[in-house]
GROMACS .gro file of C-alpha atoms in nm:
model
   64
    1MET     CA    1  10.610  -8.256  -3.981
    2ILE     CA    2  10.830  -8.545  -3.880
    3TYR     CA    3  11.056  -8.675  -4.154
    4VAL     CA    4  11.103  -9.053  -4.164
    5ASP     CA    5  11.474  -9.033  -4.252
    6ASP     CA    6  11.560  -8.747  -4.015
    7HIS     CA    7  11.833  -8.732  -3.751
    8LEU     CA    8  11.842  -8.713  -3.373
    9PRO     CA    9  11.753  -8.543  -3.148
   10ALA     CA   10  11.378  -8.582  -3.189
   11HIS     CA   11  11.229  -8.271  -3.348
   12VAL     CA   12  10.951  -8.143  -3.573
   13HIS     CA   13  10.944  -7.900  -3.861
   14ALA     CA   14  10.651  -7.656  -3.859
   15PHE     CA   15  10.567  -7.458  -4.173
   16ARG     CA   16  10.366  -7.152  -4.266
   17GLY     CA   17  10.397  -7.104  -4.639
   18ASP     CA   18  10.768  -7.108  -4.719
   19ASP     CA   19  10.863  -7.016  -4.360
   20MET     CA   20  10.974  -7.280  -4.111
   21VAL     CA   21  11.065  -7.343  -3.748
   22VAL     CA   22  11.234  -7.654  -3.609
   23ILE     CA   23  11.144  -7.745  -3.249
   24TYR     CA   24  11.312  -8.010  -3.033
   25LEU     CA   25  11.047  -8.240  -2.889
   26GLU     CA   26  11.203  -8.327  -2.553
   27SER     CA   27  11.321  -7.981  -2.446
   28LEU     CA   28  11.073  -7.776  -2.653
   29GLU     CA   29  11.364  -7.555  -2.758
   30ILE     CA   30  11.368  -7.383  -3.093
   31ARG     CA   31  11.658  -7.504  -3.306
   32GLU     CA   32  11.607  -7.298  -3.620
   33VAL     CA   33  11.378  -7.034  -3.765
   34ARG     CA   34  11.365  -6.955  -4.137
   35GLY     CA   35  11.158  -6.650  -4.219
   36MET     CA   36  10.878  -6.717  -3.969
   37ASN     CA   37  10.762  -6.419  -3.762
   38ARG     CA   38  10.757  -6.432  -3.381
   39ARG     CA   39  10.380  -6.472  -3.358
   40ASP     CA   40  10.382  -6.777  -3.586
   41VAL     CA   41  10.683  -6.926  -3.404
   42ARG     CA   42  10.494  -6.886  -3.075
   43MET     CA   43  10.184  -7.050  -3.225
   44ALA     CA   44  10.391  -7.344  -3.353
   45LEU     CA   45  10.560  -7.381  -3.015
   46ASP     CA   46  10.222  -7.376  -2.839
   47ILE     CA   47  10.088  -7.649  -3.071
   48VAL     CA   48  10.396  -7.867  -3.026
   49THR     CA   49  10.384  -7.816  -2.648
   50ALA     CA   50  10.017  -7.917  -2.634
   51ASN     CA   51  10.092  -8.230  -2.839
   52GLN     CA   52  10.440  -8.312  -2.709
   53THR     CA   53  10.358  -8.663  -2.583
   54LEU     CA   54  10.185  -8.765  -2.906
   55LEU     CA   55  10.463  -8.620  -3.122
   56LEU     CA   56  10.734  -8.797  -2.920
   57GLN     CA   57  10.545  -9.127  -2.953
   58GLU     CA   58  10.519  -9.077  -3.328
   59TRP     CA   59  10.890  -8.988  -3.353
   60LYS     CA   60  10.980  -9.310  -3.167
   61ARG     CA   61  10.747  -9.514  -3.390
   62LEU     CA   62  10.910  -9.374  -3.705
   63HIS     CA   63  11.267  -9.396  -3.566
   64PRO     CA   64  11.281  -9.725  -3.370
   0.00000   0.00000   0.00000
């Protein structure tokens, strides 16, 4: 999820239930994990990596 009123640097929030991971879009580094297990973090990172270009374009569209 990309929040419209969020702050730099460009990042996404990925959720599984109440658990969350925040991933920086340019470096693909994990900024924060709240309750998410390693397997789910890895899955979220894989999805963000596979869609990095699209997600960065969307971030830039929402945060001109």
